[in-house]
PDB file of C-alpha atoms in Angstrom:
ATOM      1  CA  MET A   1     -22.865-180.223  40.570  1.00 68.00           C
ATOM      2  CA  LYS A   2     -22.359-182.109  43.804  1.00 69.00           C
ATOM      3  CA  ARG A   3     -20.804-179.000  45.241  1.00 72.00           C
ATOM      4  CA  PHE A   4     -23.705-176.904  44.097  1.00 68.00           C
ATOM      5  CA  LEU A   5     -26.239-179.299  45.712  1.00 69.00           C
ATOM      6  CA  THR A   6     -24.189-179.354  48.874  1.00 72.00           C
ATOM      7  CA  LEU A   7     -24.108-175.574  48.925  1.00 70.00           C
ATOM      8  CA  ILE A   8     -27.837-175.335  48.477  1.00 75.00           C
ATOM      9  CA  LEU A   9     -28.425-177.900  51.212  1.00 73.00           C
ATOM     10  CA  VAL A  10     -26.219-176.078  53.674  1.00 72.00           C
ATOM     11  CA  LEU A  11     -27.877-172.733  52.935  1.00 71.00           C
ATOM     12  CA  THR A  12     -31.382-174.245  53.239  1.00 75.00           C
ATOM     13  CA  VAL A  13     -30.497-175.855  56.601  1.00 72.00           C
ATOM     14  CA  SER A  14     -28.955-172.683  57.892  1.00 72.00           C
ATOM     15  CA  LEU A  15     -31.899-170.605  56.860  1.00 71.00           C
ATOM     16  CA  LEU A  16     -34.325-173.023  58.455  1.00 72.00           C
ATOM     17  CA  ALA A  17     -32.209-173.292  61.595  1.00 68.00           C
ATOM     18  CA  GLY A  18     -31.828-169.474  61.730  1.00 63.00           C
ATOM     19  CA  CYS A  19     -35.575-168.848  61.324  1.00 54.00           C
ATOM     20  CA  GLY A  20     -36.360-171.318  64.085  1.00 53.00           C
ATOM     21  CA  SER A  21     -34.081-169.508  66.484  1.00 52.00           C
ATOM     22  CA  LYS A  22     -35.598-166.195  65.489  1.00 53.00           C
ATOM     23  CA  GLU A  23     -39.050-167.726  66.105  1.00 54.00           C
ATOM     24  CA  ASN A  24     -37.959-168.866  69.541  1.00 55.00           C
ATOM     25  CA  GLU A  25     -36.717-165.375  70.316  1.00 57.00           C
ATOM     26  CA  ASN A  26     -39.971-163.890  69.151  1.00 56.00           C
ATOM     27  CA  ASN A  27     -41.908-166.404  71.299  1.00 60.00           C
ATOM     28  CA  SER A  28     -39.827-165.648  74.384  1.00 63.00           C
ATOM     29  CA  GLU A  29     -40.217-161.863  73.775  1.00 65.00           C
ATOM     30  CA  THR A  30     -43.940-162.321  73.282  1.00 64.00           C
ATOM     31  CA  SER A  31     -44.216-164.251  76.498  1.00 65.00           C
ATOM     32  CA  LYS A  32     -42.192-161.568  78.325  1.00 64.00           C
ATOM     33  CA  VAL A  33     -44.538-158.884  77.028  1.00 59.00           C
ATOM     34  CA  LYS A  34     -47.566-161.001  78.068  1.00 63.00           C
ATOM     35  CA  GLU A  35     -46.119-161.431  81.559  1.00 66.00           C
ATOM     36  CA  GLU A  36     -45.439-157.694  81.855  1.00 65.00           C
ATOM     37  CA  GLN A  37     -48.966-156.912  80.694  1.00 62.00           C
ATOM     38  CA  LYS A  38     -50.315-159.264  83.340  1.00 62.00           C
ATOM     39  CA  SER A  39     -48.214-157.667  86.013  1.00 60.00           C
ATOM     40  CA  GLU A  40     -49.181-154.179  84.735  1.00 59.00           C
ATOM     41  CA  GLY A  41     -52.805-155.309  84.736  1.00 57.00           C
ATOM     42  CA  THR A  42     -52.632-156.152  88.417  1.00 58.00           C
ATOM     43  CA  ALA A  43     -50.717-152.978  89.130  1.00 58.00           C
ATOM     44  CA  SER A  44     -53.358-150.863  87.321  1.00 62.00           C
ATOM     45  CA  THR A  45     -56.027-152.632  89.298  1.00 72.00           C
ATOM     46  CA  VAL A  46     -54.202-151.738  92.471  1.00 78.00           C
ATOM     47  CA  ASP A  47     -53.790-148.103  91.277  1.00 84.00           C
ATOM     48  CA  ALA A  48     -57.478-147.811  90.353  1.00 87.00           C
ATOM     49  CA  VAL A  49     -59.194-144.872  91.898  1.00 87.00           C
ATOM     50  CA  GLU A  50     -62.818-144.698  93.020  1.00 87.00           C
ATOM     51  CA  PRO A  51     -64.801-141.718  91.793  1.00 88.00           C
ATOM     52  CA  ASN A  52     -65.325-138.695  94.042  1.00 85.00           C
ATOM     53  CA  GLN A  53     -68.679-138.475  95.757  1.00 83.00           C
ATOM     54  CA  ALA A  54     -71.212-136.282  93.907  1.00 86.00           C
ATOM     55  CA  HIS A  55     -73.695-134.259  95.866  1.00 88.00           C
ATOM     56  CA  LYS A  56     -77.143-132.876  94.963  1.00 93.00           C
ATOM     57  CA  GLU A  57     -76.869-129.102  94.403  1.00 94.00           C
ATOM     58  CA  ILE A  58     -79.338-126.358  95.228  1.00 96.00           C
ATOM     59  CA  GLU A  59     -79.840-123.922  92.416  1.00 97.00           C
ATOM     60  CA  PHE A  60     -79.261-120.221  93.187  1.00 97.00           C
ATOM     61  CA  LYS A  61     -78.815-116.835  91.539  1.00 96.00           C
ATOM     62  CA  GLY A  62     -76.303-114.204  92.644  1.00 95.00           C
ATOM     63  CA  ILE A  63     -77.579-110.756  93.400  1.00 93.00           C
ATOM     64  CA  ASN A  64     -76.340-107.644  91.628  1.00 90.00           C
ATOM     65  CA  TRP A  65     -76.908-104.787  94.042  1.00 88.00           C
ATOM     66  CA  ILE A  66     -77.440-101.820  91.708  1.00 87.00           C
ATOM     67  CA  MET A  67     -77.826 -99.298  94.488  1.00 84.00           C
ATOM     68  CA  GLY A  68     -75.208-100.992  96.748  1.00 84.00           C
ATOM     69  CA  ALA A  69     -75.439-104.014  98.996  1.00 87.00           C
ATOM     70  CA  PRO A  70     -76.970-103.641 102.438  1.00 90.00           C
ATOM     71  CA  ASP A  71     -74.650-102.881 105.356  1.00 90.00           C
ATOM     72  CA  PRO A  72     -72.815-105.957 106.749  1.00 92.00           C
ATOM     73  CA  GLU A  73     -73.989-107.595 109.904  1.00 93.00           C
ATOM     74  CA  PRO A  74     -71.947-106.799 113.094  1.00 94.00           C
ATOM     75  CA  THR A  75     -70.657-110.369 113.273  1.00 95.00           C
ATOM     76  CA  ALA A  76     -69.740-113.072 110.774  1.00 97.00           C
ATOM     77  CA  GLY A  77     -72.215-115.816 110.068  1.00 97.00           C
ATOM     78  CA  ILE A  78     -74.866-117.260 107.841  1.00 98.00           C
ATOM     79  CA  TRP A  79     -78.384-115.986 107.521  1.00 97.00           C
ATOM     80  CA  VAL A  80     -81.359-117.370 105.658  1.00 97.00           C
ATOM     81  CA  TYR A  81     -83.934-114.657 104.955  1.00 96.00           C
ATOM     82  CA  ASN A  82     -87.472-115.413 103.912  1.00 95.00           C
ATOM     83  CA  LYS A  83     -90.893-113.760 103.673  1.00 94.00           C
ATOM     84  CA  ASP A  84     -91.371-113.820 107.447  1.00 94.00           C
ATOM     85  CA  LYS A  85     -87.814-113.131 108.648  1.00 95.00           C
ATOM     86  CA  HIS A  86     -85.699-110.594 106.820  1.00 93.00           C
ATOM     87  CA  PRO A  87     -84.229-107.126 107.524  1.00 92.00           C
ATOM     88  CA  SER A  88     -86.478-104.179 106.731  1.00 89.00           C
ATOM     89  CA  SER A  89     -83.888-102.978 104.188  1.00 88.00           C
ATOM     90  CA  LEU A  90     -84.774-105.998 102.051  1.00 90.00           C
ATOM     91  CA  ASP A  91     -88.562-105.448 101.984  1.00 89.00           C
ATOM     92  CA  ASN A  92     -88.470-104.853  98.259  1.00 88.00           C
ATOM     93  CA  GLN A  93     -87.437-108.415  97.405  1.00 89.00           C
ATOM     94  CA  ASP A  94     -89.826-110.936  95.811  1.00 90.00           C
ATOM     95  CA  TRP A  95     -90.343-113.012  98.981  1.00 94.00           C
ATOM     96  CA  ASP A  96     -93.257-114.929  97.558  1.00 93.00           C
ATOM     97  CA  HIS A  97     -90.999-116.785  95.144  1.00 94.00           C
ATOM     98  CA  GLU A  98     -87.512-116.809  96.671  1.00 96.00           C
ATOM     99  CA  ASP A  99     -85.532-116.881  99.890  1.00 97.00           C
ATOM    100  CA  MET A 100     -82.172-115.292 100.337  1.00 97.00           C
ATOM    101  CA  LEU A 101     -78.881-116.748 101.734  1.00 98.00           C
ATOM    102  CA  TYR A 102     -76.381-114.292 103.188  1.00 97.00           C
ATOM    103  CA  VAL A 103     -72.866-115.435 104.067  1.00 98.00           C
ATOM    104  CA  GLN A 104     -70.435-113.120 105.879  1.00 97.00           C
ATOM    105  CA  ALA A 105     -66.910-114.348 106.633  1.00 96.00           C
ATOM    106  CA  SER A 106     -64.733-113.345 109.562  1.00 95.00           C
ATOM    107  CA  LYS A 107     -63.060-109.781 109.460  1.00 91.00           C
ATOM    108  CA  LYS A 108     -59.682-111.636 109.624  1.00 92.00           C
ATOM    109  CA  TYR A 109     -59.976-112.087 105.812  1.00 91.00           C
ATOM    110  CA  LYS A 110     -59.062-108.395 105.074  1.00 86.00           C
ATOM    111  CA  HIS A 111     -58.887-107.165 101.523  1.00 92.00           C
ATOM    112  CA  GLN A 112     -60.797-110.142 100.125  1.00 94.00           C
ATOM    113  CA  GLN A 113     -64.228-110.827  98.795  1.00 94.00           C
ATOM    114  CA  ILE A 114     -66.110-114.118  98.546  1.00 96.00           C
ATOM    115  CA  THR A 115     -68.364-115.320  95.802  1.00 97.00           C
ATOM    116  CA  ILE A 116     -70.707-118.339  96.397  1.00 98.00           C
ATOM    117  CA  LYS A 117     -70.017-120.946  93.744  1.00 98.00           C
ATOM    118  CA  LYS A 118     -72.000-124.021  94.930  1.00 97.00           C
ATOM    119  CA  LEU A 119     -74.607-125.153  97.390  1.00 98.00           C
ATOM    120  CA  GLN A 120     -74.155-128.892  97.879  1.00 97.00           C
ATOM    121  CA  VAL A 121     -76.565-130.945 100.023  1.00 96.00           C
ATOM    122  CA  ILE A 122     -74.093-133.325 101.783  1.00 95.00           C
ATOM    123  CA  GLU A 123     -76.675-134.729 104.197  1.00 94.00           C
ATOM    124  CA  ASN A 124     -80.460-134.260 104.506  1.00 93.00           C
ATOM    125  CA  ASP A 125     -79.963-131.331 106.846  1.00 95.00           C
ATOM    126  CA  VAL A 126     -76.461-130.143 105.935  1.00 97.00           C
ATOM    127  CA  VAL A 127     -75.556-127.857 103.038  1.00 98.00           C
ATOM    128  CA  LYS A 128     -71.914-127.136 102.105  1.00 98.00           C
ATOM    129  CA  ILE A 129     -71.401-123.622 100.757  1.00 98.00           C
ATOM    130  CA  ILE A 130     -68.402-123.521  98.452  1.00 98.00           C
ATOM    131  CA  VAL A 131     -66.960-120.037  97.880  1.00 98.00           C
ATOM    132  CA  ALA A 132     -64.241-118.527  95.737  1.00 97.00           C
ATOM    133  CA  TRP A 133     -61.857-115.845  97.030  1.00 96.00           C
ATOM    134  CA  GLU A 134     -61.095-112.622  95.170  1.00 94.00           C
ATOM    135  CA  LYS A 135     -58.512-110.061  96.217  1.00 92.00           C
ATOM    136  CA  ASP A 136     -60.068-106.702  96.882  1.00 87.00           C
ATOM    137  CA  ILE A 137     -57.288-104.353  97.985  1.00 84.00           C
ATOM    138  CA  GLY A 138     -58.576-101.443 100.133  1.00 81.00           C
ATOM    139  CA  ARG A 139     -61.749-103.336 101.089  1.00 81.00           C
ATOM    140  CA  GLU A 140     -62.559-102.668 104.717  1.00 86.00           C
ATOM    141  CA  LEU A 141     -65.811-104.553 104.839  1.00 90.00           C
ATOM    142  CA  PRO A 142     -65.773-108.251 105.701  1.00 93.00           C
ATOM    143  CA  PRO A 143     -66.083-110.699 102.842  1.00 95.00           C
ATOM    144  CA  ARG A 144     -69.690-111.530 102.105  1.00 95.00           C
ATOM    145  CA  ASP A 145     -72.136-112.594  99.437  1.00 96.00           C
ATOM    146  CA  TYR A 146     -75.833-112.818  98.870  1.00 97.00           C
ATOM    147  CA  VAL A 147     -77.757-115.331  96.700  1.00 98.00           C
ATOM    148  CA  THR A 148     -81.396-116.123  96.108  1.00 97.00           C
ATOM    149  CA  VAL A 149     -82.803-119.700  96.257  1.00 97.00           C
ATOM    150  CA  GLU A 150     -86.138-121.262  95.703  1.00 96.00           C
ATOM    151  CA  THR A 151     -88.559-120.631  98.603  1.00 96.00           C
ATOM    152  CA  GLY A 152     -88.064-123.210 101.353  1.00 95.00           C
ATOM    153  CA  ALA A 153     -84.978-124.817  99.796  1.00 96.00           C
ATOM    154  CA  LEU A 154     -82.834-124.032 102.892  1.00 97.00           C
ATOM    155  CA  ASP A 155     -85.479-124.434 105.598  1.00 95.00           C
ATOM    156  CA  GLY A 156     -84.050-126.476 108.573  1.00 95.00           C
ATOM    157  CA  LYS A 157     -80.576-126.718 107.104  1.00 96.00           C
ATOM    158  CA  LYS A 158     -77.187-126.363 108.791  1.00 97.00           C
ATOM    159  CA  PHE A 159     -74.207-125.042 106.928  1.00 98.00           C
ATOM    160  CA  ILE A 160     -70.492-125.665 106.347  1.00 97.00           C
ATOM    161  CA  VAL A 161     -68.452-123.079 104.389  1.00 98.00           C
ATOM    162  CA  GLU A 162     -65.381-124.078 102.465  1.00 97.00           C
ATOM    163  CA  ASP A 163     -63.354-122.458  99.714  1.00 96.00           C
ATOM    164  CA  MET A 164     -62.654-124.028  96.327  1.00 96.00           C
ATOM    165  CA  ASP A 165     -59.424-125.674  97.816  1.00 96.00           C
ATOM    166  CA  GLY A 166     -61.487-127.428 100.505  1.00 94.00           C
ATOM    167  CA  GLN A 167     -60.274-125.100 103.321  1.00 96.00           C
ATOM    168  CA  LYS A 168     -62.817-124.224 105.993  1.00 97.00           C
ATOM    169  CA  VAL A 169     -63.807-120.604 105.961  1.00 96.00           C
ATOM    170  CA  ASP A 170     -64.107-118.942 109.347  1.00 95.00           C
ATOM    171  CA  ILE A 171     -67.684-117.567 109.706  1.00 92.00           C
ATOM    172  CA  LYS A 172     -67.604-116.943 113.494  1.00 85.00           C
TER     173      LYS A 172
END
């Protein structure tokens, strides 16, 4: 019986001692994880990114030229047509309710067409025109697009033209 009690005592002590060492290991692992999380927390703060700047946008509608678009201008550029100033070929437009924006890129962009995607007001007097490129093999005309905007929306504005990748588009 003495042997049996001694055996139980030894087993109990070894179990308790073993659990304690396991608990110490768990505590040290937990503290390591907490330290890593703290260091990751500061790293994630350092890697934090500010949001991109959002700009007010001007609403517009693309024009579907059923009978074909007017002839291009002789040079690249940007034109804002309104009731008082527009080519005679555009007399049939609803000038009482809308103005028209015409963008024509340089002839160096052969075999491509542009589509106006956004009109962003980046300053009170500056509008960024964002365009998308589309391949148009065989196209001899310069890339160009027309859109209509609310009357007066573009009065007194200057323009920057960029593509969807942020590259400046040559309009000179």
